[in-house]
Tab-separated table of C-alpha atoms in Angstrom:
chain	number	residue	atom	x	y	z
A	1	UNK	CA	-83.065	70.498	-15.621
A	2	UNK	CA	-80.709	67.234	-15.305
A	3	UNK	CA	-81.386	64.410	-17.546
A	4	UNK	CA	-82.113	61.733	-15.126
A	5	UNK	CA	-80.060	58.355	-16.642
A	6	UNK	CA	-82.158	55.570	-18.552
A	7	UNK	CA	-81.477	51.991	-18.224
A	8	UNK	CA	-79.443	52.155	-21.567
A	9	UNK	CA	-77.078	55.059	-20.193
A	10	UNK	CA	-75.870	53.298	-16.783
A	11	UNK	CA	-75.718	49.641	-19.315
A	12	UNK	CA	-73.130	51.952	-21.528
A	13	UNK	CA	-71.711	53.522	-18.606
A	14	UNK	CA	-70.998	49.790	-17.250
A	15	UNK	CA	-69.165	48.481	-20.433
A	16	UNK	CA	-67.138	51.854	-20.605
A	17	UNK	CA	-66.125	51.378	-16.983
A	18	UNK	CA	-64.740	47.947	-18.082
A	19	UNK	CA	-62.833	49.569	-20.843
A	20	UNK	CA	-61.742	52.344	-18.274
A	21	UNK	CA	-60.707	49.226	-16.371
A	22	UNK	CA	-58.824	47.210	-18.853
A	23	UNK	CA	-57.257	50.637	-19.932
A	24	UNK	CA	-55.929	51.195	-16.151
A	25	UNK	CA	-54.815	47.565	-16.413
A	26	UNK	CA	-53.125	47.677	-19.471
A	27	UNK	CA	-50.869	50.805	-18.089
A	28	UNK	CA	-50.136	48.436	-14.865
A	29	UNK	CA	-49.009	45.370	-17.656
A	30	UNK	CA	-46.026	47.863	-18.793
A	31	UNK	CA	-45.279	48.817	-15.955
A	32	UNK	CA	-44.988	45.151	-15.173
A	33	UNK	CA	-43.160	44.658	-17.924
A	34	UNK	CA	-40.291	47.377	-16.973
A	35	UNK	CA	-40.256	45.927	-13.582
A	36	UNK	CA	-39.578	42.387	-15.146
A	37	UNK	CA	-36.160	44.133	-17.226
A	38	UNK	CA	-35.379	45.882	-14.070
A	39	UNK	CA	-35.226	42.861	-11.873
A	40	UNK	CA	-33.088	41.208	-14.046
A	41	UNK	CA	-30.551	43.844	-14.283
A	42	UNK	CA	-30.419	44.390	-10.571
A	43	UNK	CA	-29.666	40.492	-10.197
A	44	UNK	CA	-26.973	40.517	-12.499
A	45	UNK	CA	-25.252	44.141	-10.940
A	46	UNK	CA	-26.167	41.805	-7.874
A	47	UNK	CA	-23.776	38.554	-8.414
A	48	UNK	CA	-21.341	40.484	-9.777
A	49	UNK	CA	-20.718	42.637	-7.390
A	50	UNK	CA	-20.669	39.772	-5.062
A	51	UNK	CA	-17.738	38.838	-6.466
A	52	UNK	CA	-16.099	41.434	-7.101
A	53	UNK	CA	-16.124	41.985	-2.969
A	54	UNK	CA	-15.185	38.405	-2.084
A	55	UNK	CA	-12.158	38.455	-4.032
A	56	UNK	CA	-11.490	41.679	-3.033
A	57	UNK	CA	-11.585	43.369	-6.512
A	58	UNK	CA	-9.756	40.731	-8.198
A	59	UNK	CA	-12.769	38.749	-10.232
A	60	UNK	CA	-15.311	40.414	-12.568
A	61	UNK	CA	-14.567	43.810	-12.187
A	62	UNK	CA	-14.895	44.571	-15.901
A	63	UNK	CA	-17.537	42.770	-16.107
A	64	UNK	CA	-19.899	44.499	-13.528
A	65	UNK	CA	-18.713	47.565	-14.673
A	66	UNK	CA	-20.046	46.906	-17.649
A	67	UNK	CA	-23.474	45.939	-16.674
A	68	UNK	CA	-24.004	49.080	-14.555
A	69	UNK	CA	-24.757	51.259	-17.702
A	70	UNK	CA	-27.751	48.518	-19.043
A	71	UNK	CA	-28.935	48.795	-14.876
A	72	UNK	CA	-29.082	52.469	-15.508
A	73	UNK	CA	-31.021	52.181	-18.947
A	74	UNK	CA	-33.415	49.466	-17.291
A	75	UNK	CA	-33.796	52.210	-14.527
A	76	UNK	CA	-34.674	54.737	-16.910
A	77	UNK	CA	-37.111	52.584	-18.590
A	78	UNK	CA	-38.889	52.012	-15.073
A	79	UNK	CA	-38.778	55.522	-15.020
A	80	UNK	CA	-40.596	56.447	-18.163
A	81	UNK	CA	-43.040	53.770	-17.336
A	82	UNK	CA	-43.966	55.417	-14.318
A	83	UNK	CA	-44.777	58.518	-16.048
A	84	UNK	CA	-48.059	56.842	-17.431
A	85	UNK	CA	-48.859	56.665	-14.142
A	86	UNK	CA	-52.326	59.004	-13.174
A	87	UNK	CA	-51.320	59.513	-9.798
A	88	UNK	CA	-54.643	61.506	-9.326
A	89	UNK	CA	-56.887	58.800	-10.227
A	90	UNK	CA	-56.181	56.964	-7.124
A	91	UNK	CA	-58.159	55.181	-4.334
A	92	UNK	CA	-57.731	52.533	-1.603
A	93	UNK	CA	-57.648	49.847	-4.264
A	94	UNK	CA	-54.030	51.231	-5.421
A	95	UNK	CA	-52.319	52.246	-1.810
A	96	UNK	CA	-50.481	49.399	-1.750
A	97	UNK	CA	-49.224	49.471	-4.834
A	98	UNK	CA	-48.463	53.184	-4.939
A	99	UNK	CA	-46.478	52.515	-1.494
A	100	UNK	CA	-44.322	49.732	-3.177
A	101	UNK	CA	-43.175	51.993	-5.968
A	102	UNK	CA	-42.386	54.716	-2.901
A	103	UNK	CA	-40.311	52.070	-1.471
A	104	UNK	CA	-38.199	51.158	-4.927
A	105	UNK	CA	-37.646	54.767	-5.292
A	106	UNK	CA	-36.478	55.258	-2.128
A	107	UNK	CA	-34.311	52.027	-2.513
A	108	UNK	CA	-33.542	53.060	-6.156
A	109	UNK	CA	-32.075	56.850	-4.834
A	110	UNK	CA	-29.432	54.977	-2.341
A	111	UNK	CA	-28.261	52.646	-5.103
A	112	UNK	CA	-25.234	55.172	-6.219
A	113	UNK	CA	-23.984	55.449	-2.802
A	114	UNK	CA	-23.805	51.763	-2.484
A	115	UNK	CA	-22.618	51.536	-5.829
A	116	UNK	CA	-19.435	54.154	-4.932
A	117	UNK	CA	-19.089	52.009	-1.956
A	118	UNK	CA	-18.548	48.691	-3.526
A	119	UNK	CA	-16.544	50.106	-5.979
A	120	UNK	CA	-13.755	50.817	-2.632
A	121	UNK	CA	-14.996	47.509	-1.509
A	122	UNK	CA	-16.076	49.308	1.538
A	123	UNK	CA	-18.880	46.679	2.623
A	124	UNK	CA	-19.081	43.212	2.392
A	125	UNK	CA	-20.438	40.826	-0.511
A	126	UNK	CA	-22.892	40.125	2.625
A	127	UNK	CA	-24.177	43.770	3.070
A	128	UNK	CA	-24.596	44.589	-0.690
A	129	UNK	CA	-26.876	41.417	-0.858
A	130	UNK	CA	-28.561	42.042	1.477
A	131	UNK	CA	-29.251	45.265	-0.002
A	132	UNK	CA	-30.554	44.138	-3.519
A	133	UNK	CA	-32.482	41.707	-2.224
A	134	UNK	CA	-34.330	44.694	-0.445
A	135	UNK	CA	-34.591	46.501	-3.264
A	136	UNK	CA	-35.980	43.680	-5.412
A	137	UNK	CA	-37.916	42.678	-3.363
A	138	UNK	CA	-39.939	45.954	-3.512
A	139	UNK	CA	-39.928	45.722	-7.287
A	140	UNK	CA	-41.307	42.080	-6.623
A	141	UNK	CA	-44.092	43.640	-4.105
A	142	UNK	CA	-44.796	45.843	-7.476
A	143	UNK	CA	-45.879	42.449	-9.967
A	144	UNK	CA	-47.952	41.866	-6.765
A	145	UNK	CA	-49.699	44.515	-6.019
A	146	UNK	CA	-50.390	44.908	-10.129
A	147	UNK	CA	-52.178	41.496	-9.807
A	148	UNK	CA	-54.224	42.112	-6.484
A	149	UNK	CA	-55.668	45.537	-8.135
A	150	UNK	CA	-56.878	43.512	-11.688
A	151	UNK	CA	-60.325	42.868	-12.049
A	152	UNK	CA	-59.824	40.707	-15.180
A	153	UNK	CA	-59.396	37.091	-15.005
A	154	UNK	CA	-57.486	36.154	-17.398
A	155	UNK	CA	-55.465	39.005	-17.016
A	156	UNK	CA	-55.065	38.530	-13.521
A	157	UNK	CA	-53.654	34.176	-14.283
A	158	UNK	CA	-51.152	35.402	-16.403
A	159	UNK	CA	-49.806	38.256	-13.499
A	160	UNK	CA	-49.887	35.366	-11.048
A	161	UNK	CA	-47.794	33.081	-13.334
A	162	UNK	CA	-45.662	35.793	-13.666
A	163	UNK	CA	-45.110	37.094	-10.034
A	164	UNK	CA	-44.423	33.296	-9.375
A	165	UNK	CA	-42.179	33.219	-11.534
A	166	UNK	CA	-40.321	36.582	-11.040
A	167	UNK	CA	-40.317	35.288	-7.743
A	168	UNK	CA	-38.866	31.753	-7.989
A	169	UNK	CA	-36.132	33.774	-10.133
A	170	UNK	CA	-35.371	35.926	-7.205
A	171	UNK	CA	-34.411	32.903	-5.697
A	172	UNK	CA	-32.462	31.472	-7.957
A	173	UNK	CA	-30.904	35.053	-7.954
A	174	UNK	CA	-30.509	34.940	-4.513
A	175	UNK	CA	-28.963	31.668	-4.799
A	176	UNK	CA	-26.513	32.175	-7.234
A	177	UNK	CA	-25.454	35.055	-5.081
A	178	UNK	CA	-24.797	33.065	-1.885
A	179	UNK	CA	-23.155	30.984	-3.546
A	180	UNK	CA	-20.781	32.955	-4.957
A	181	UNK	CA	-19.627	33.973	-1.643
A	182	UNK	CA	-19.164	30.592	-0.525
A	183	UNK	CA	-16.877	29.391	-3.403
A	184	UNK	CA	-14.758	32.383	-3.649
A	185	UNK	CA	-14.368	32.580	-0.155
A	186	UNK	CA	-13.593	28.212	-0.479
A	187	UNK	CA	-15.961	27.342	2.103
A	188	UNK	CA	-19.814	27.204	3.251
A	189	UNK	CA	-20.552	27.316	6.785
A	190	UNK	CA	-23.879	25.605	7.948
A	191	UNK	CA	-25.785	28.629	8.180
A	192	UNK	CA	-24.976	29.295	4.216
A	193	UNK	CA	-25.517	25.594	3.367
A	194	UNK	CA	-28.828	26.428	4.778
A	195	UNK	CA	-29.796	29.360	3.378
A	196	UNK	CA	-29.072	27.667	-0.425
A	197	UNK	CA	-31.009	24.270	-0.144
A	198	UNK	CA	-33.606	26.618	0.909
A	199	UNK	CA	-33.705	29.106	-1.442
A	200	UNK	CA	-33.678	25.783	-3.523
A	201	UNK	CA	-37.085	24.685	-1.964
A	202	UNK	CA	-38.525	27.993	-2.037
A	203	UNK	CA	-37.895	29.112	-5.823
A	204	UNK	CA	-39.430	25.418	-6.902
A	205	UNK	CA	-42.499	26.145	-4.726
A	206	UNK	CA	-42.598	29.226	-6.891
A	207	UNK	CA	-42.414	27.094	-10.391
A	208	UNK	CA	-44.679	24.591	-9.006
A	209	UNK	CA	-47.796	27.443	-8.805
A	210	UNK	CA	-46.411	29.017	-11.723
A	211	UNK	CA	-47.111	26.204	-13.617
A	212	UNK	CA	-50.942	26.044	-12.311
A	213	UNK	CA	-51.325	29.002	-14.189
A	214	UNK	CA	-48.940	29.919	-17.099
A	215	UNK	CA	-50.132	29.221	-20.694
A	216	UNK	CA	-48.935	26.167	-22.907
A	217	UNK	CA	-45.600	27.851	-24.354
A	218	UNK	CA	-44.271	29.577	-20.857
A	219	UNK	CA	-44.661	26.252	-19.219
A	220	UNK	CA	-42.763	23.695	-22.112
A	221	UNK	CA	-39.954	26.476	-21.914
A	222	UNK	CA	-39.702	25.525	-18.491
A	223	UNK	CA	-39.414	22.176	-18.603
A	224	UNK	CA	-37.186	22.518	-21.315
A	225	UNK	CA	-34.387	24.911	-19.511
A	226	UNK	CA	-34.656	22.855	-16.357
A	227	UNK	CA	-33.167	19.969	-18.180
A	228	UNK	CA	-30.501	22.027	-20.275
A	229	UNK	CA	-26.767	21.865	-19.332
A	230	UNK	CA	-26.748	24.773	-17.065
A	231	UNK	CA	-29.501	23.093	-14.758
A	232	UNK	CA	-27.408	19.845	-14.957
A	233	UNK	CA	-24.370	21.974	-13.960
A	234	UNK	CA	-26.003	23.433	-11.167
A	235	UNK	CA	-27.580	20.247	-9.410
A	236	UNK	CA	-24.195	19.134	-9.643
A	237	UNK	CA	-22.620	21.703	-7.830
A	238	UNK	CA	-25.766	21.665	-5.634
A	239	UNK	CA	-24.343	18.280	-4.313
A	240	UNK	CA	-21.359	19.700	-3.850
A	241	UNK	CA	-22.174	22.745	-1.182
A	242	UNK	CA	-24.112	19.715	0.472
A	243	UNK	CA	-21.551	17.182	0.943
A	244	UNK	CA	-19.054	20.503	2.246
A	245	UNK	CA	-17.043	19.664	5.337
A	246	UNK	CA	-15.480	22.259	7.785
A	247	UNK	CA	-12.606	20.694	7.305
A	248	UNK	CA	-12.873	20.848	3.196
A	249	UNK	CA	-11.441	23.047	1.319
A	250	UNK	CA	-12.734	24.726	-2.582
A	251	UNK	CA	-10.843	26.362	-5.646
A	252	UNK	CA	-11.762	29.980	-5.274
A	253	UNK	CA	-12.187	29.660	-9.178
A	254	UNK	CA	-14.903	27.292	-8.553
A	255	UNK	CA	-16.911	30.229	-8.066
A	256	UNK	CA	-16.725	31.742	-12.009
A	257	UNK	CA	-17.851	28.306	-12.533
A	258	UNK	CA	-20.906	28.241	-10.191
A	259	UNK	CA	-21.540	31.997	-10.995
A	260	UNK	CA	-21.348	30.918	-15.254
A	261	UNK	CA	-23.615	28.321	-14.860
A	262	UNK	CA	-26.476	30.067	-12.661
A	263	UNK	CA	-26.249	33.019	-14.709
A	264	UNK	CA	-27.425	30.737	-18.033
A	265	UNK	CA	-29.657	29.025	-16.020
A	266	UNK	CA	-31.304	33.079	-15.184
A	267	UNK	CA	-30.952	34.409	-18.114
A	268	UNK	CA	-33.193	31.157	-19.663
A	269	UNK	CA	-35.791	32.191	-16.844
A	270	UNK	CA	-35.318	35.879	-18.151
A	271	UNK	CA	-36.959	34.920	-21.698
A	272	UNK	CA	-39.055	32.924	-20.305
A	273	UNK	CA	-40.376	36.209	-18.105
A	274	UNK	CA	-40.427	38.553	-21.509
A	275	UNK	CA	-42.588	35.928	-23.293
A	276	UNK	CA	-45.358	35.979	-20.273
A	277	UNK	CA	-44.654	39.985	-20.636
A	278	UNK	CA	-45.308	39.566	-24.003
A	279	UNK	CA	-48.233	37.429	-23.779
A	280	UNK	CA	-49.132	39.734	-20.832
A	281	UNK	CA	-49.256	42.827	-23.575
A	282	UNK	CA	-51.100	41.502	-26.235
A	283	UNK	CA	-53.924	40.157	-23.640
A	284	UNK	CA	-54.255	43.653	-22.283
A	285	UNK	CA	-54.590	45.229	-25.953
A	286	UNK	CA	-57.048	42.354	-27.192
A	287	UNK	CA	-59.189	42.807	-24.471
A	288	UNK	CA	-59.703	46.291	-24.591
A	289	UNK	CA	-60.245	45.723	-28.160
A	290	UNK	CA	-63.085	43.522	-27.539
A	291	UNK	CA	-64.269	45.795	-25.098
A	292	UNK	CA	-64.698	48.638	-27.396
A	293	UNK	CA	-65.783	46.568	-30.040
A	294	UNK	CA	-69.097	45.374	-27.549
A	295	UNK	CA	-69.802	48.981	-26.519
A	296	UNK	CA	-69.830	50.260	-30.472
A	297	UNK	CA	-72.501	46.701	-31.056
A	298	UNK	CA	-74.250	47.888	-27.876
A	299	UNK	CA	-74.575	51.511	-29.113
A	300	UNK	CA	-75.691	50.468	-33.016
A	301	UNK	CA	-77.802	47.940	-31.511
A	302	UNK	CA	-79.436	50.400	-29.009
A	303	UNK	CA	-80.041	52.902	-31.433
A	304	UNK	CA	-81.469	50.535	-34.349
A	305	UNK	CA	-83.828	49.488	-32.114
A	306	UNK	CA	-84.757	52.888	-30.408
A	307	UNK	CA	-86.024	53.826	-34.264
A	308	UNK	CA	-89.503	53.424	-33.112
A	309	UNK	CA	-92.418	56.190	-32.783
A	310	UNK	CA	-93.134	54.583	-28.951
A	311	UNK	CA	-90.806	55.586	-26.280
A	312	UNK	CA	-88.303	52.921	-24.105
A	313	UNK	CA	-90.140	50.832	-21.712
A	314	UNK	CA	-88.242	50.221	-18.387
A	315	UNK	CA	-86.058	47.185	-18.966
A	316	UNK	CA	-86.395	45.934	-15.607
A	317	UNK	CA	-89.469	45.202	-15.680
A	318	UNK	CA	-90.905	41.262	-16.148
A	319	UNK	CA	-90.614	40.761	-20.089
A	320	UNK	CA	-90.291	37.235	-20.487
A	321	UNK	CA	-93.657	35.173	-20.232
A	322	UNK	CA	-92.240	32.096	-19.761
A	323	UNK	CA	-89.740	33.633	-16.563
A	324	UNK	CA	-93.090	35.243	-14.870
A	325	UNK	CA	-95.877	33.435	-13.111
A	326	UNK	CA	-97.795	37.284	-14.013
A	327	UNK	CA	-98.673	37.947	-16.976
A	328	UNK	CA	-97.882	41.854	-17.261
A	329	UNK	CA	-99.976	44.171	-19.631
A	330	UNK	CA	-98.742	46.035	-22.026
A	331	UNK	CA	-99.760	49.433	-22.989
A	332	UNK	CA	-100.452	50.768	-26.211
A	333	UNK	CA	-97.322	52.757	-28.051
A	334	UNK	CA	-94.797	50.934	-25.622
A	335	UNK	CA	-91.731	49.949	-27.313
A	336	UNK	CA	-91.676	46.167	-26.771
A	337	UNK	CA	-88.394	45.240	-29.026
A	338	UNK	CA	-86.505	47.938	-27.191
A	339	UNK	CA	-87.615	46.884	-23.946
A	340	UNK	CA	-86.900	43.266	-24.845
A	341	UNK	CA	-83.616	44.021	-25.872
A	342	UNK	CA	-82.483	46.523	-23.016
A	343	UNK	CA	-83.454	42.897	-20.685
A	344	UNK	CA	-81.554	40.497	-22.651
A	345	UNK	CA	-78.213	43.048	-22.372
A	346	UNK	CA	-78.772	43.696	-18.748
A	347	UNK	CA	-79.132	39.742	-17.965
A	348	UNK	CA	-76.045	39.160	-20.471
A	349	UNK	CA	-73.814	41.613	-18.403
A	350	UNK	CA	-75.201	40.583	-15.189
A	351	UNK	CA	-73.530	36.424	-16.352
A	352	UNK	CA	-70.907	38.296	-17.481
A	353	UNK	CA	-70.266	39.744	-14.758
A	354	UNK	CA	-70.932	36.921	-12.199
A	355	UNK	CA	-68.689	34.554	-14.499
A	356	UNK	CA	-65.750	37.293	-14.529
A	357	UNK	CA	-66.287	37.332	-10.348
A	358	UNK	CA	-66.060	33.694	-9.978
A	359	UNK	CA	-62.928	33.240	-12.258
A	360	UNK	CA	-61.263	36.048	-10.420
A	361	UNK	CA	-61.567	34.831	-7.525
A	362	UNK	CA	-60.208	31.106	-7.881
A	363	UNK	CA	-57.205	33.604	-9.364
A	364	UNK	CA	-56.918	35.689	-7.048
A	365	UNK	CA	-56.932	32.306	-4.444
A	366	UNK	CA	-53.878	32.286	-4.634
A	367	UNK	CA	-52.723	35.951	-3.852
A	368	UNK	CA	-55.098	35.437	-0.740
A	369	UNK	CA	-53.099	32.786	0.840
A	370	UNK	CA	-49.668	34.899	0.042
A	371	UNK	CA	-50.873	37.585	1.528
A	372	UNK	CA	-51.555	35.309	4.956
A	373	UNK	CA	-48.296	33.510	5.083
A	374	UNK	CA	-46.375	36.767	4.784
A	375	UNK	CA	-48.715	38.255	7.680
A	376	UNK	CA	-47.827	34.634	9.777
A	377	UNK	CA	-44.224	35.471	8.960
A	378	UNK	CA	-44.312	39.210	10.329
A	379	UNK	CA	-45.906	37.831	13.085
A	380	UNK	CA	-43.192	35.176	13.880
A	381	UNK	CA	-40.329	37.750	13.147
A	382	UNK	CA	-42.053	40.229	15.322
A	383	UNK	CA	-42.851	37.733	18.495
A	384	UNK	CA	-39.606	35.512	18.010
A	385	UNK	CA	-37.090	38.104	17.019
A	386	UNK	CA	-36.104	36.027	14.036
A	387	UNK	CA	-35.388	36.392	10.083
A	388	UNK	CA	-37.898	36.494	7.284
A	389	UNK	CA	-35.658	33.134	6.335
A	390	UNK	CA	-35.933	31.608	9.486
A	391	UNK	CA	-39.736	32.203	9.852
A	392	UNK	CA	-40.362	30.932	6.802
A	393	UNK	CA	-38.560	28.158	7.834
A	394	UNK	CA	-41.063	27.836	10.638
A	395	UNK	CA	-43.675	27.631	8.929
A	396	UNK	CA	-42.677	24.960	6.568
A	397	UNK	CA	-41.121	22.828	9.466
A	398	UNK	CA	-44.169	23.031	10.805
A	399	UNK	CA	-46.361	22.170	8.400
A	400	UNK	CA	-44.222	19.187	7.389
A	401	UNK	CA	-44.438	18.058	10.658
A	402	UNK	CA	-48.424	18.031	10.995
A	403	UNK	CA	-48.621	16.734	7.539
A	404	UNK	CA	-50.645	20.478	6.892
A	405	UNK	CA	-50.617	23.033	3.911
A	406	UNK	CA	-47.997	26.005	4.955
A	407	UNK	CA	-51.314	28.273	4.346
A	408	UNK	CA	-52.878	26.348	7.396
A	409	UNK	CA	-50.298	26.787	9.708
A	410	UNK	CA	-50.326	30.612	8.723
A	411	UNK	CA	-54.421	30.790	9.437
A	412	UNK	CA	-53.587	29.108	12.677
A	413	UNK	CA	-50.932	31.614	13.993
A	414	UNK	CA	-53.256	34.773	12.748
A	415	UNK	CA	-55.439	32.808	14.702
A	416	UNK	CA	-53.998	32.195	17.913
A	417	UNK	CA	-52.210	35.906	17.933
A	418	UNK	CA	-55.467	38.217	17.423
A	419	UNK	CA	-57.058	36.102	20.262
A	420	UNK	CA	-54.163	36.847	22.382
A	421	UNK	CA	-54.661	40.463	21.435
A	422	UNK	CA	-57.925	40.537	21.935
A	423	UNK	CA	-57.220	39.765	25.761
């Protein structure tokens, strides 16, 4: 015959669920942190092969064949990382992220063709960027995901901070590459002017929330890097794409220049990414520490008090006098300090609990409203036939326009196209 579970068995079963949790979580965090290393290294392969096509083979082609071999080992590392991975253990709460990392393998398996072709420069700097930006932005999708799926709050700030950030650095990434086409090439048309102030906008948007929820240290690092030299350098040159006449003309070499200075300014964002990672790490690891360490009191505590001759008393029943309007008899050889404490444990993880829901939700907010202004976007792209870039654009226009959050303008056009399909 079955053992039919007691109160303290399903209170156990709860805080080893949360360990089972934080466990899961913890295996997501590395992951997170391989994706991190991998982004980087794609950006770099990214800008210089940009150049490397512009100037038609002439400018950094040491240099980018140099970096392929630490793309490869930052590959790898993805790779191992992967392996930890229990691809059984899966439900709806992981689809998404399980479909991302389908996507960056899929990406990840065409990069040696388009690797052979840049080497005979036979696309253009346009095409290849196009192409990592793809690709990253899967990775991207990953650090995402990874926060939507954690049921930790704290755990889940510092994997917003970090997506924001990741994020803002694509831009920058995907700044310094544009850019690098338009100075080698000696001009910027309007459409590329465009595109850079921006991905200017957008990647400060990204520091802006990124700062709402990184930690003391992240945050001062920040502020610090954004007023080094490199930062100076690039406002500078900032001014320079916007004051850019048809009629101008720019020192291809300009572009080394503009490329030198945005690839400080990324690799300052890239230590600032491995100490969240870090941070990231050791929160995982602490609280599955403190985890254990409240299922071994709840265990000793259990059984110290279960040293009685009486057996358990149901803890949900009315124990506390001054709670209960009843007053509730107790039988003879009923275990009263077992039954009080079984109460106290399941009212203490019930606060937990409803204080871990309502800080992961005010940080999870903000993953909410991403997750509408990308389905706005679709929706524009699909309807209008237009970029992600130019959407976006669309939105923000639009919002600046009706003096309205971007997030309200995306509610409104969800809005507005499910009534239209529901007629």
């Amino acid at each position: 015959m079955k053992h039919t579970p007691s109160t303290e068995d399903f209170l156990l079963a709860a805080k080893q669920s949360e360990i089972n949790a934080l466990k899961q979580l913890m295996i997501n965090s590395s992951l997170v942190v391989n994706v991190s290393e991998l982004i980087h290294a794609l950006q770099k392969e990214r800008g210089l092969s940009n150049s490397y096509l512009v100037s038609e083979g002439k400018r950094l082609k040491q240099e980018r064949e140099a970096e392929l071999p630490a793309t490869d080992q930052a590959i790898s590392d993805f790779g191992l990382a992967l392996q930890e991975l229990d691809l059984k253990r899966c439900g709806s709460a992981t689809i998404r992220l399980y479909n991302s990392l389908a996507y960056v393998m899929h990406s990840l398996d065409d990069l040696p063709a388009m690797r052979r072709q840049i080497s005979r420069q036979e696309i253009s700097a346009t095409t290849n960027t196009k192409f990592f930006n793809h690709l990253i932005a899967g990775l991207l999708a990953v650090i995402f995901e990874a926060a939507d799926v954690s049921n930790d709050p704290d755990i889940t700030k510092v994997l917003v901070a970090l997506f924001n950030f990741m994020q803002g650095k694509e831009y920058a990434g995907q700044e310094r590459a544009w850019g690098v086409i338009g100075f080698t090439k000696g001009n910027f048309s309007n459409s590329a002017k465009e595109q850079i102030r921006a991905l200017n906008e957008a990647q400060f948007g990204c520091f802006d929330i990124f700062n709402d929820f990184a930690s003391i240290l992240p945050s001062a690092q920040w502020r610090q890097l954004e007023s080094a030299d490199a930062a100076v350098e690039m406002e500078r040159m900032r001014q320079m794409i916007v004051r850019f006449r048809p009629d101008d003309s720019l020192p291809s070499a300009i572009g080394e220049v503009w490329y030198q200075a945005a690839t400080a300014r990324i690799d300052g964002m890239q230590e600032i990414a491995y100490l969240i990672t870090q941070e990231l790490s050791k929160l995982c690891q602490d609280k599955v520490l403190q985890a254990s360490e409240e299922l071994r009191l709840h265990q000793e505590h259990l059984v110290t008090l279960g040293e009685y001759e009486a057996p358990p008393m149901s803890a949900l029943t009315a124990m506390d006098a001054k709670s209960s309007q009843t007053t509730v008899a107790i039988g003879p050889g009923v275990n009263i300090n077992l039954a009080h404490s079984l109460y106290e444990l399941v009212q203490r993880q019930a606060e937990h609990l409803r204080k871990v829901s309502d800080e992961l939700n005010n940080a999870k907010q903000t993953l909410n409203e991403r997750k509408l202004i990308e389905k706005a976007k679709g929706i524009l792209m699909t309807t209008q036939k237009v970029s992600e870039e130019a959407a976006y654009k669309q939105l923000r226009q639009a919002a600046m326009d009706g003096n309205k959050r971007i997030i309200d303008i995306a509610e409104n056009i969800i809005s507005v196209s499910s009534m239209l399909k529901a007629h």
